[in-house]
mmCIF file of C-alpha atoms and ligand atoms in Angstrom:
data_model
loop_
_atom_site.group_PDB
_atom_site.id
_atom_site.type_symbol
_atom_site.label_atom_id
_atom_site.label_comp_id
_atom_site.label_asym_id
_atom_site.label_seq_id
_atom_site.Cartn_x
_atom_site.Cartn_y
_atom_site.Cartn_z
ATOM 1 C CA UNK Z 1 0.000 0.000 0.000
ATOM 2 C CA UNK Z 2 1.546 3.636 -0.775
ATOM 3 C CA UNK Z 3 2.229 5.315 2.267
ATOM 4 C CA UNK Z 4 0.203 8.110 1.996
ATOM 5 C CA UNK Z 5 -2.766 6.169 0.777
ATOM 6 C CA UNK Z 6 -2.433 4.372 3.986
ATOM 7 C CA UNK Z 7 -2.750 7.546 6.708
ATOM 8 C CA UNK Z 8 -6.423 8.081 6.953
ATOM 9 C CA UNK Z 9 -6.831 4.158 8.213
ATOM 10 C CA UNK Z 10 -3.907 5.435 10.953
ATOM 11 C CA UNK Z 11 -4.991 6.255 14.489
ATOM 12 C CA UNK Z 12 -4.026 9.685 16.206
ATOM 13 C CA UNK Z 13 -2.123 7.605 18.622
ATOM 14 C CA UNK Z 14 1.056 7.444 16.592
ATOM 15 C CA UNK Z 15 1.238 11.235 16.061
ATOM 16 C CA UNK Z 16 4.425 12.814 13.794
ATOM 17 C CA UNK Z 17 7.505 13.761 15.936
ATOM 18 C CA UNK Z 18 6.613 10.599 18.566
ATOM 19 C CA UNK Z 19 10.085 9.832 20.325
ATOM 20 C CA UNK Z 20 9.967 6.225 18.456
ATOM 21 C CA UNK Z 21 9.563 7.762 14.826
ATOM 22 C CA UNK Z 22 12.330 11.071 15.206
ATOM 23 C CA UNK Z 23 14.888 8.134 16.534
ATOM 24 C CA UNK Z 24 13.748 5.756 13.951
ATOM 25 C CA UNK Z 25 15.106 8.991 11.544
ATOM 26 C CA UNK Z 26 18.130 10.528 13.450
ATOM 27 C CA UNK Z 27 19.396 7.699 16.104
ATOM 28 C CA UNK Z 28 22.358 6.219 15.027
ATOM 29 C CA UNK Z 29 21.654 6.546 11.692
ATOM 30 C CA UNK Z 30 25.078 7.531 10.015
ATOM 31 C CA UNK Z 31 23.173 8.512 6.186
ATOM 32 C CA UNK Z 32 20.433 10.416 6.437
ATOM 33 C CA UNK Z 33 17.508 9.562 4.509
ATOM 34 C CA UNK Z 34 13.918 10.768 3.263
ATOM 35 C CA UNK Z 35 10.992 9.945 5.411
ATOM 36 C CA UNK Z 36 7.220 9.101 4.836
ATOM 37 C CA UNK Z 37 4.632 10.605 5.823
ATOM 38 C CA UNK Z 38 1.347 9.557 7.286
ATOM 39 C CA UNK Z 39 -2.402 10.747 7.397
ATOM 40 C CA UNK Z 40 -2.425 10.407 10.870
ATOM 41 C CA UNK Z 41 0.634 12.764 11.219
ATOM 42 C CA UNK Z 42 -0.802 15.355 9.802
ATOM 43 C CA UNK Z 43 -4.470 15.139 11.113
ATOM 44 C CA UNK Z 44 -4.202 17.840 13.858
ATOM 45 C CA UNK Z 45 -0.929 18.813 13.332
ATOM 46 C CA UNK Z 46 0.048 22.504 13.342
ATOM 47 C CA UNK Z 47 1.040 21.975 9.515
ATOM 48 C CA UNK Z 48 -2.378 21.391 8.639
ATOM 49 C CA UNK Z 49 -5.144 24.254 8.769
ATOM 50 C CA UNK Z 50 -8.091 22.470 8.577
ATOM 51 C CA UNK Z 51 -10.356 24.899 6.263
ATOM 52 C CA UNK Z 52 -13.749 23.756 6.874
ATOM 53 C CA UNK Z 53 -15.143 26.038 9.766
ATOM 54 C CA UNK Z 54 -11.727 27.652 10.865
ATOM 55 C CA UNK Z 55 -11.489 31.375 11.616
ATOM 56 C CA UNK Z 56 -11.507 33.650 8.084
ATOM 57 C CA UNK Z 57 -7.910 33.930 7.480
ATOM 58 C CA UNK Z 58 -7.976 37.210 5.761
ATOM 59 C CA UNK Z 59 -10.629 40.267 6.899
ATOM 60 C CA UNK Z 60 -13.110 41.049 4.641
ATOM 61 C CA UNK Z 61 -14.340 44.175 5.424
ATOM 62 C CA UNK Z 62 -15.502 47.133 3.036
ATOM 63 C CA UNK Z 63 -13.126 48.612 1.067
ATOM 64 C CA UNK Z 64 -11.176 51.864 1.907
ATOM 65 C CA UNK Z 65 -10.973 54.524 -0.929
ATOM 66 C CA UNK Z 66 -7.304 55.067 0.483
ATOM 67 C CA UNK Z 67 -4.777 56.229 3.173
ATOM 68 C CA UNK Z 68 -3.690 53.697 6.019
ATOM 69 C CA UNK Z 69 -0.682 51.221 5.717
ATOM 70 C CA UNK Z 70 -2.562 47.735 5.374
ATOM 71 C CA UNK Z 71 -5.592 48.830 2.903
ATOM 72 C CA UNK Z 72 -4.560 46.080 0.659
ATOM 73 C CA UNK Z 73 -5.729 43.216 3.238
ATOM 74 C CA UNK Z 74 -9.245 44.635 2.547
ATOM 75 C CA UNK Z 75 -11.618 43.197 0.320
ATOM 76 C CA UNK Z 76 -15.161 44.152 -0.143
ATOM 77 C CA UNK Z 77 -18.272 41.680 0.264
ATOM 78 C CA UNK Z 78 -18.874 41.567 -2.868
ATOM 79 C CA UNK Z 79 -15.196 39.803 -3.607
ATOM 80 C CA UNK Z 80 -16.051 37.542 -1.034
ATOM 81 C CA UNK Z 81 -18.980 36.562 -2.974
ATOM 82 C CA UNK Z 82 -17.282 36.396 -6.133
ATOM 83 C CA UNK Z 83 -14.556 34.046 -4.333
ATOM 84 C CA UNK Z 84 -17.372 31.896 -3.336
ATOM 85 C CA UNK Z 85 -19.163 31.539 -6.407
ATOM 86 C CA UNK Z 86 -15.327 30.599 -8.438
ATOM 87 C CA UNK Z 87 -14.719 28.143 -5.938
ATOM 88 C CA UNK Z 88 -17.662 26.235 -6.376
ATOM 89 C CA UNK Z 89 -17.230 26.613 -10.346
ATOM 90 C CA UNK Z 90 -13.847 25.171 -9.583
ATOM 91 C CA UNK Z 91 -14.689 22.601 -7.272
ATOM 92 C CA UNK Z 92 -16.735 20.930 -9.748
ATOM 93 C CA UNK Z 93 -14.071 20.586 -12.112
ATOM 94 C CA UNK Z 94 -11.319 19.438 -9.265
ATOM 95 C CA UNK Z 95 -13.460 16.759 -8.324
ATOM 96 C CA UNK Z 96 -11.690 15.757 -5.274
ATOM 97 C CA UNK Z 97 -7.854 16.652 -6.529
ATOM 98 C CA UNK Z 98 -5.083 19.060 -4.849
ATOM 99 C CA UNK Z 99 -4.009 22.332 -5.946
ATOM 100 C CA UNK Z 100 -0.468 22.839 -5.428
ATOM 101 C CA UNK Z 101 1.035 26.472 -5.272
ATOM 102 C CA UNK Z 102 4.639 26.863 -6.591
ATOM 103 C CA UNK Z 103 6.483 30.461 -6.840
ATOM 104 C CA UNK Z 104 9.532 31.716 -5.215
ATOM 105 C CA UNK Z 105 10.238 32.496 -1.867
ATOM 106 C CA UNK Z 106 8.124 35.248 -0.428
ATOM 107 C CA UNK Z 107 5.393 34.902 -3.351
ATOM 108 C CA UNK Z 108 2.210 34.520 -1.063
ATOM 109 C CA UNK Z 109 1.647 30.750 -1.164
ATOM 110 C CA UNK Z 110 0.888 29.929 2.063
ATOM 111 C CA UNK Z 111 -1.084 33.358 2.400
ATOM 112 C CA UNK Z 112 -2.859 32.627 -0.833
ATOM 113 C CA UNK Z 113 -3.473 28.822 -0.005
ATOM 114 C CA UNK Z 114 -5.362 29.666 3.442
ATOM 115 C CA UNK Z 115 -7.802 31.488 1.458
ATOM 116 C CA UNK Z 116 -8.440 28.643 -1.336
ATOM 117 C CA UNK Z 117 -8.528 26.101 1.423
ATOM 118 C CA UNK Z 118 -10.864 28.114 3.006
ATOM 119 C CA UNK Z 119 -13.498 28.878 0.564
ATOM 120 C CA UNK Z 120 -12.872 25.532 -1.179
ATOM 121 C CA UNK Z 121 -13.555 23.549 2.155
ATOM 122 C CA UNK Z 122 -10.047 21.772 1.450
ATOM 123 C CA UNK Z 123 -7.379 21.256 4.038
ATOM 124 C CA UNK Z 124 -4.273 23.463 3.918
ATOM 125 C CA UNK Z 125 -0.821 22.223 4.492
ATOM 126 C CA UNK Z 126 3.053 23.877 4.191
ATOM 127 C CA UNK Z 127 5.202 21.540 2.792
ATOM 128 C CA UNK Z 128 7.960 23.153 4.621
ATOM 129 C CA UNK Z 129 6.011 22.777 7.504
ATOM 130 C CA UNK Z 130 5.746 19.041 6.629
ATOM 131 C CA UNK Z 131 9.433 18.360 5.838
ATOM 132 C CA UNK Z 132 10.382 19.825 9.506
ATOM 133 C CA UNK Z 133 7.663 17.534 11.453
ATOM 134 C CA UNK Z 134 9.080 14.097 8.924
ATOM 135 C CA UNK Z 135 12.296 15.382 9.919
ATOM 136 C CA UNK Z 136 11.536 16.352 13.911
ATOM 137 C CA UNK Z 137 13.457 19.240 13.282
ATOM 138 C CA UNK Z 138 12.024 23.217 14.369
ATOM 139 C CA UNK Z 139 12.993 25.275 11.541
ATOM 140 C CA UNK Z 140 14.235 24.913 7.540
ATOM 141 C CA UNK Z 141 17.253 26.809 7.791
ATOM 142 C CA UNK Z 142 18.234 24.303 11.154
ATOM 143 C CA UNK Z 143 17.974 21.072 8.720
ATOM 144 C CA UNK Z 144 19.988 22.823 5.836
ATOM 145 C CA UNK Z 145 22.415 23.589 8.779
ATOM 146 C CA UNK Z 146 22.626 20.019 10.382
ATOM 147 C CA UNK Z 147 22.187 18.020 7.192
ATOM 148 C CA UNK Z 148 22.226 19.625 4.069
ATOM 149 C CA UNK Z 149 19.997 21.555 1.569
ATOM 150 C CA UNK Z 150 20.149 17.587 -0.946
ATOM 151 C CA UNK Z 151 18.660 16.194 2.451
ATOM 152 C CA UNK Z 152 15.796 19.060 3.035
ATOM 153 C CA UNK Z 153 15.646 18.274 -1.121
ATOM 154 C CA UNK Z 154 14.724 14.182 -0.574
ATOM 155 C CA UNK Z 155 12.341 14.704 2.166
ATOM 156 C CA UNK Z 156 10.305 17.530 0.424
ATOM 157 C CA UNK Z 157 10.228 15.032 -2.368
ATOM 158 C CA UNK Z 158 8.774 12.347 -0.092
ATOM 159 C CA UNK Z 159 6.315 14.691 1.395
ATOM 160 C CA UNK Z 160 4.657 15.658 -1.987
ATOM 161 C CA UNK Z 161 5.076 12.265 -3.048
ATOM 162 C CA UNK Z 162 3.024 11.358 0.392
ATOM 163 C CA UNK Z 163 0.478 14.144 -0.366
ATOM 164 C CA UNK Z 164 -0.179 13.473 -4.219
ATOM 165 C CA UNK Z 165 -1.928 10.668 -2.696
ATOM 166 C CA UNK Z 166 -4.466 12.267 -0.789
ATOM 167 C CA UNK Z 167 -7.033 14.477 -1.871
ATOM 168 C CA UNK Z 168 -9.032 17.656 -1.312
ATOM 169 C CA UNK Z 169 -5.616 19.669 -0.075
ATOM 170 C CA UNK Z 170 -4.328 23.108 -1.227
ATOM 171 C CA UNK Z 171 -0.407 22.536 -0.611
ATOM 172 C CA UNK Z 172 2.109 25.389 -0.452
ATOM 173 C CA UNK Z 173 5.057 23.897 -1.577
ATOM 174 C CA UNK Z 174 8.538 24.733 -0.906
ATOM 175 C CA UNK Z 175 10.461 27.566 -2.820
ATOM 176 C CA UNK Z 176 12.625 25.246 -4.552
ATOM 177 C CA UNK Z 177 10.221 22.264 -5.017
ATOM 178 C CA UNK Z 178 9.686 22.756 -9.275
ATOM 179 C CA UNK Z 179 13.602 21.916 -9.565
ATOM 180 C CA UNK Z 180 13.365 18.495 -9.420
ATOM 181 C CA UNK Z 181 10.637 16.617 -12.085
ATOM 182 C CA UNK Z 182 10.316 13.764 -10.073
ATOM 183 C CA UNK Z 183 7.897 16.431 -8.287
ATOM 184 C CA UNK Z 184 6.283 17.612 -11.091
ATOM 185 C CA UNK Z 185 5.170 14.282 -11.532
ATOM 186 C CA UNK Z 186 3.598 14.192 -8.619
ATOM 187 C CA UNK Z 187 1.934 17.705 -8.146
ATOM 188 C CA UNK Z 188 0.504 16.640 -11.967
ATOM 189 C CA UNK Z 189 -1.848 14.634 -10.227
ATOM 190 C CA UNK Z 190 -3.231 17.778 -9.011
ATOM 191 C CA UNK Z 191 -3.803 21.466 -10.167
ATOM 192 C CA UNK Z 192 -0.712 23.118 -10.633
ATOM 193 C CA UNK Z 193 -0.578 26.984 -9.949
ATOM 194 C CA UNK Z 194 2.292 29.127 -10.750
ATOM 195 C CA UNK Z 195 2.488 32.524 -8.107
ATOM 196 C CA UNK Z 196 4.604 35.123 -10.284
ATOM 197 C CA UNK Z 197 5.749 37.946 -8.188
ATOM 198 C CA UNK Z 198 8.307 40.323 -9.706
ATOM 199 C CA UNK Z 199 11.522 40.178 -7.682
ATOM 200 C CA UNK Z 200 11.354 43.547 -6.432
ATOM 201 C CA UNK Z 201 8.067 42.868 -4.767
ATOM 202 C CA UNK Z 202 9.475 39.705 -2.838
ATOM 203 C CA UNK Z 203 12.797 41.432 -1.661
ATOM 204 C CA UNK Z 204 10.550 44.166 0.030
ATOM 205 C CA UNK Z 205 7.928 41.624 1.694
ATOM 206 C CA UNK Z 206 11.486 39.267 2.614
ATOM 207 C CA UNK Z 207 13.403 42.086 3.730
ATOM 208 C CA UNK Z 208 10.017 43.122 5.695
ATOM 209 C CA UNK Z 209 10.066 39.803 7.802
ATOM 210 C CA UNK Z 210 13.625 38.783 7.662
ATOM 211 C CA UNK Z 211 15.703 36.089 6.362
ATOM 212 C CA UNK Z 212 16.615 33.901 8.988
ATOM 213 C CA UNK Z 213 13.587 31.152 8.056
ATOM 214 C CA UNK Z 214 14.837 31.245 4.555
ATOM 215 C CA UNK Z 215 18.496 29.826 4.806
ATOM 216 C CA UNK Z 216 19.129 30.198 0.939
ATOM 217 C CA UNK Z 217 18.337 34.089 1.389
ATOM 218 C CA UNK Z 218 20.402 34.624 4.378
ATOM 219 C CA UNK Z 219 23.034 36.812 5.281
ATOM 220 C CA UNK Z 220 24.997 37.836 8.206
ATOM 221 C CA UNK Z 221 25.251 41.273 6.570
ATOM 222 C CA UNK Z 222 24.474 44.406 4.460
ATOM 223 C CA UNK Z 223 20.921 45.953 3.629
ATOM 224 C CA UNK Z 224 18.050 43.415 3.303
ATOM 225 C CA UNK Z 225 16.332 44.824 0.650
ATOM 226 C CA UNK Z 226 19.463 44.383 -1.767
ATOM 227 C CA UNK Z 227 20.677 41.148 -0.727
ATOM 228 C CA UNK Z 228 17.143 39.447 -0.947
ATOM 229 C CA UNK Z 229 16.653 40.743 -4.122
ATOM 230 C CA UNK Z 230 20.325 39.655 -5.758
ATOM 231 C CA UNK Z 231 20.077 36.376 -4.452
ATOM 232 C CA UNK Z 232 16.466 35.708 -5.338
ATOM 233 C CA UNK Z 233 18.176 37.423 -9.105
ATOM 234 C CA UNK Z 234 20.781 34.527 -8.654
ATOM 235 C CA UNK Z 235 18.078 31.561 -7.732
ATOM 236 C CA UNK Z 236 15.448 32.543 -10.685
ATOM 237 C CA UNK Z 237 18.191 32.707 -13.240
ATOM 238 C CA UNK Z 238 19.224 29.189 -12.263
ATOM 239 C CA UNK Z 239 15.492 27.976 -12.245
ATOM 240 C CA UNK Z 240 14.873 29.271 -15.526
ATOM 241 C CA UNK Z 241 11.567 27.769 -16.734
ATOM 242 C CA UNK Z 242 10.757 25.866 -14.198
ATOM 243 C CA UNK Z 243 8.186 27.219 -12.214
ATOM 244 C CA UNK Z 244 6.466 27.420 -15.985
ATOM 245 C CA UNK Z 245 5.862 24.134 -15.882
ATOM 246 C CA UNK Z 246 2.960 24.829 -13.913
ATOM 247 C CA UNK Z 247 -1.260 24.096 -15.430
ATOM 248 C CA UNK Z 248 -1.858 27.905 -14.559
ATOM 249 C CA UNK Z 249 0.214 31.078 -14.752
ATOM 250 C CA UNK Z 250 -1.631 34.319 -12.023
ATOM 251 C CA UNK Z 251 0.731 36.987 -12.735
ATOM 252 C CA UNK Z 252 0.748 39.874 -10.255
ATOM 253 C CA UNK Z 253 1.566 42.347 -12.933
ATOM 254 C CA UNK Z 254 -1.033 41.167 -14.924
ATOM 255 C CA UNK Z 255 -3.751 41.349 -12.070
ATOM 256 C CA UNK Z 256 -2.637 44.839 -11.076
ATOM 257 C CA UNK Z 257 -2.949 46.046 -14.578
ATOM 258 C CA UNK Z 258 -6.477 44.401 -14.939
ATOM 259 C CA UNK Z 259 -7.273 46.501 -11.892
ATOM 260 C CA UNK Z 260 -5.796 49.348 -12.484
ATOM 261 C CA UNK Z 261 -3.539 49.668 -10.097
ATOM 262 C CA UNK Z 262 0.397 51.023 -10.429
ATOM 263 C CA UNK Z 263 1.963 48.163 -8.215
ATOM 264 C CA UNK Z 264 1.412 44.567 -7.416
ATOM 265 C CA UNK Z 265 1.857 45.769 -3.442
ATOM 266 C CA UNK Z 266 -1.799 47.375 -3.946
ATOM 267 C CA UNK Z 267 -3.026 43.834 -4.599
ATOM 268 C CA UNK Z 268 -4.927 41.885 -1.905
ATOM 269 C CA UNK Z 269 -4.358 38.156 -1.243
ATOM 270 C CA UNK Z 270 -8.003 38.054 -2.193
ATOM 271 C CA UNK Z 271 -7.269 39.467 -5.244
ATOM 272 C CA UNK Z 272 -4.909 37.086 -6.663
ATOM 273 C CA UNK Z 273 -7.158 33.877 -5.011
ATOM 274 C CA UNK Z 274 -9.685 35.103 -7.259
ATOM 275 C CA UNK Z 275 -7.322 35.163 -9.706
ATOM 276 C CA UNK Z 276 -6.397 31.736 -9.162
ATOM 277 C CA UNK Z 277 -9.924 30.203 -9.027
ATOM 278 C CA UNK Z 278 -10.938 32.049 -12.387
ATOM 279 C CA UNK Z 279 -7.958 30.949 -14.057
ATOM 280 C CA UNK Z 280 -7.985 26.792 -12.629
ATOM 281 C CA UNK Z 281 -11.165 27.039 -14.417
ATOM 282 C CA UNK Z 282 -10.285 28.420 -17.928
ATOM 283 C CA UNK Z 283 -7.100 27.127 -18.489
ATOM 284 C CA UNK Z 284 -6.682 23.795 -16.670
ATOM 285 C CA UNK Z 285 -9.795 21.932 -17.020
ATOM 286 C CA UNK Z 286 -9.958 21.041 -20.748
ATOM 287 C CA UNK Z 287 -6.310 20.049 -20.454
ATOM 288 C CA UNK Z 288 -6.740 17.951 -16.895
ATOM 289 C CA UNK Z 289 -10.197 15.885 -18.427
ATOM 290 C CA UNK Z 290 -8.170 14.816 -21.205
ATOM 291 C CA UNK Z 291 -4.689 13.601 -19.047
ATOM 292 C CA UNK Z 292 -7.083 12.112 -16.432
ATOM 293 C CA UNK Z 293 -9.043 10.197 -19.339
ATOM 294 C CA UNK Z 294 -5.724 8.844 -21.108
ATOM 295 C CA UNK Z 295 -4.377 7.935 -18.234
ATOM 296 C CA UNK Z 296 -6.551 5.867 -16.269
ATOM 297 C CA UNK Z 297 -7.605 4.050 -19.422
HETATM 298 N N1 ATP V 1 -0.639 40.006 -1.479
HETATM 299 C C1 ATP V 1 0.229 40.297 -0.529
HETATM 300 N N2 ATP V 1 0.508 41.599 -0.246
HETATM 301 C C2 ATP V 1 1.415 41.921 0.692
HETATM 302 N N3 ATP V 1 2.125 41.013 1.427
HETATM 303 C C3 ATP V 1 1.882 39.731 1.198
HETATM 304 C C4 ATP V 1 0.942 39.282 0.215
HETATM 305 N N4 ATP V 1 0.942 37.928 0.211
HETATM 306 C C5 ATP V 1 1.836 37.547 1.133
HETATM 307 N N5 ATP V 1 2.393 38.611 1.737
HETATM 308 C C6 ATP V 1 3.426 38.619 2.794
HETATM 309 O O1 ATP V 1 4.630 38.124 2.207
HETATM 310 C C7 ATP V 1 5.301 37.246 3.095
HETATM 311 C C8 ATP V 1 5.457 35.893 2.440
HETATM 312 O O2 ATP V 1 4.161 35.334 2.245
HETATM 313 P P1 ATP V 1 3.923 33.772 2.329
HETATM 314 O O3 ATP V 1 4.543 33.208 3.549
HETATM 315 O O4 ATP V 1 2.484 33.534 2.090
HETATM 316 O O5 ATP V 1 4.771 33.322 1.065
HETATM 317 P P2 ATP V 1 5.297 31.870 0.674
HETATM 318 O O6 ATP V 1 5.300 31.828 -0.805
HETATM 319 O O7 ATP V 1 4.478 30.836 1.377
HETATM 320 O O8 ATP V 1 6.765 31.923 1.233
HETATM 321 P P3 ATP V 1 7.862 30.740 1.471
HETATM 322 O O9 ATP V 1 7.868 29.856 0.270
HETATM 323 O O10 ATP V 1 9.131 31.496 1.605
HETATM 324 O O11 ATP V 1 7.439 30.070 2.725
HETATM 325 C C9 ATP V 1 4.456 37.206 4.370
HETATM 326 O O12 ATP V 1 5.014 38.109 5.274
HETATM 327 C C10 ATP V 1 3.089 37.647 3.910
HETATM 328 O O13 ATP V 1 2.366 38.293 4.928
HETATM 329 O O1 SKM V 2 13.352 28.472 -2.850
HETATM 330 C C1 SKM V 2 13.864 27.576 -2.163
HETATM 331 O O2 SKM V 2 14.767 26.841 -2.603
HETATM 332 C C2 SKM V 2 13.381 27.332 -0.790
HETATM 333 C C3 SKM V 2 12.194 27.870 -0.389
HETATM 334 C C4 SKM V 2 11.617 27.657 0.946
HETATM 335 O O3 SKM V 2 10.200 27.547 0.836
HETATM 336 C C5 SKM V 2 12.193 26.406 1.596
HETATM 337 O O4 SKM V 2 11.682 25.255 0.967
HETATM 338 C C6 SKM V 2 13.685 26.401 1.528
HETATM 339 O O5 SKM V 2 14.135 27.506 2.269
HETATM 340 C C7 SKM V 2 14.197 26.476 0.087
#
């Protein structure tokens, strides 16, 4: 039986980070090694937000006409209604299967994902978030520091590879995740959506919060702003096309434009779930009937 298949038969009992799994992983062991994960560790587990009934994740009051520093977490009701209507369009056509976020560091995946899990009734879960329970380990940056960024690599592998399995999930996958196809081969299985930020935008919201949670952006020194945005220069040069591998393309320039508005930082995270919804139904739907069809013949 697949691993992941197997979770939701699991009992609670045998939650993630027990003291028998972490030295099953780390005790002894002299080569570290990907680990699986199960339903049962993730039922309850801070890495999952279960969507159904939790707490709106994002305000929705009326919108302001301007002035104030966080306008742009403001949506109107009439958005909200528009982001329920889309998701029931689009939850037709998942039938069941994941959506999985990719974009660089910064780009609003897990922010974005809350929302879709929310109004789509699916679970949300962090892959990061994932890797660290597999792994026992607190923090990201800590497992690129004890083992290494190929190890972080093999057990975000495992952990989407665990997750394809399952349905009704909005995932925010890891940074880096679209570098390896063995992933893409996986997150196929689901509704692939591509978060495409310019690079100035995510130095200024990286710089905002820091970089010590993001171990390939940190630096003991200099101004934030610049070094975010040369090394995220540096890691989308070497990624080239590979976040374009992804069903559906939301482009925060585009959105702004449609909007009218000068910058992508006047954007909402409602605003570009919308975006998502509308565009998981025009674009991937015609394609995804005919790979499911072919492929389970
Ligand atoms: N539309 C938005 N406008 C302004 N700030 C945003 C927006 N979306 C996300 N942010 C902020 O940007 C930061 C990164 O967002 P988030 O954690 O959702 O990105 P991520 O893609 O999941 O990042 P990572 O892959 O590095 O974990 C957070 O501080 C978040 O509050
Ligand atoms: O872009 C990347 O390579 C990464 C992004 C983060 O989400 C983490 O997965 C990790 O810090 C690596």
């Amino acid at each position: 039986m697949e691993a992941g298949v197997g979770l939701a038969l699991q009992s609670r009992a045998t939650g993630f980070g027990s003291g028998r799994r972490r030295s099953a992983m780390y005790g002894g062991e002299s080569r570290a090694r990907a680990v699986s994960l199960r339903v049962s560790d993730l039922v309850g587990s801070p890495a999952a937000v279960r969507a159904r009934g939790a707490k709106p994740v994002v305000p929705l009051r009326a919108k302001k006409s301007s002035g104030g520093g966080h306008e742009n977490l403001h949506n109107s009701v009439d958005d909200a209604l528009l982001l329920k209507r889309k998701s029931e369009e689009v939850l037709f056509q998942l039938n069941g299967r994941c959506i999985y976020l990719v974009g660089m560091m910064g780009s609003g995946k897990s922010t974005v994902g809350k929302i879709l899990a929310e109004v789509l009734g699916y679970s949300f879960f962090d892959s990061d978030k994932l890797v660290e329970q597999a792994v026992g380990m607190p923090s990201v940056a800590q497992i690129f520091k004890v083992h290494s960024e190929a190890f972080f690599r093999d057990n975000e592998s495992s952990v989407l590879r665990d997750l394809s399995s399952m349905r009704r999930l909005v995932v925010a996958t890891g940074g880096g995740a679209v570098i390896r196809p063995v992933n893409w081969k996986n997150m196929k299985k689901g509704l692939s959506v591509w978060l495409d930020v310019p690079l100035e935008a995510l130095a200024r919201r990286i710089a905002k919060v820091g970089t010590a949670s993001r171990p390939l952006l940190d630096q003991p020194s200099g101004d934030p702003y610049t070094m975010a945005f040369s090394k995220l220069s540096m890691l989308a040069e070497q990624r080239g096309d590979a976040y374009a591998n992804a069903d559906v393309r939301v482009s925060l320039e585009e959105i702004a434009s449609k909007l009218g508005h000068d910058d992508v930082s006047k954007l909402t995270p409602i605003d570009i779930a919308l975006e998502v919804l509308k565009r998981g139904i025009v674009v991937w739907v015609p394609h995804k009937i005919f790979y499911f069809h072919s492929t389970s013949a």
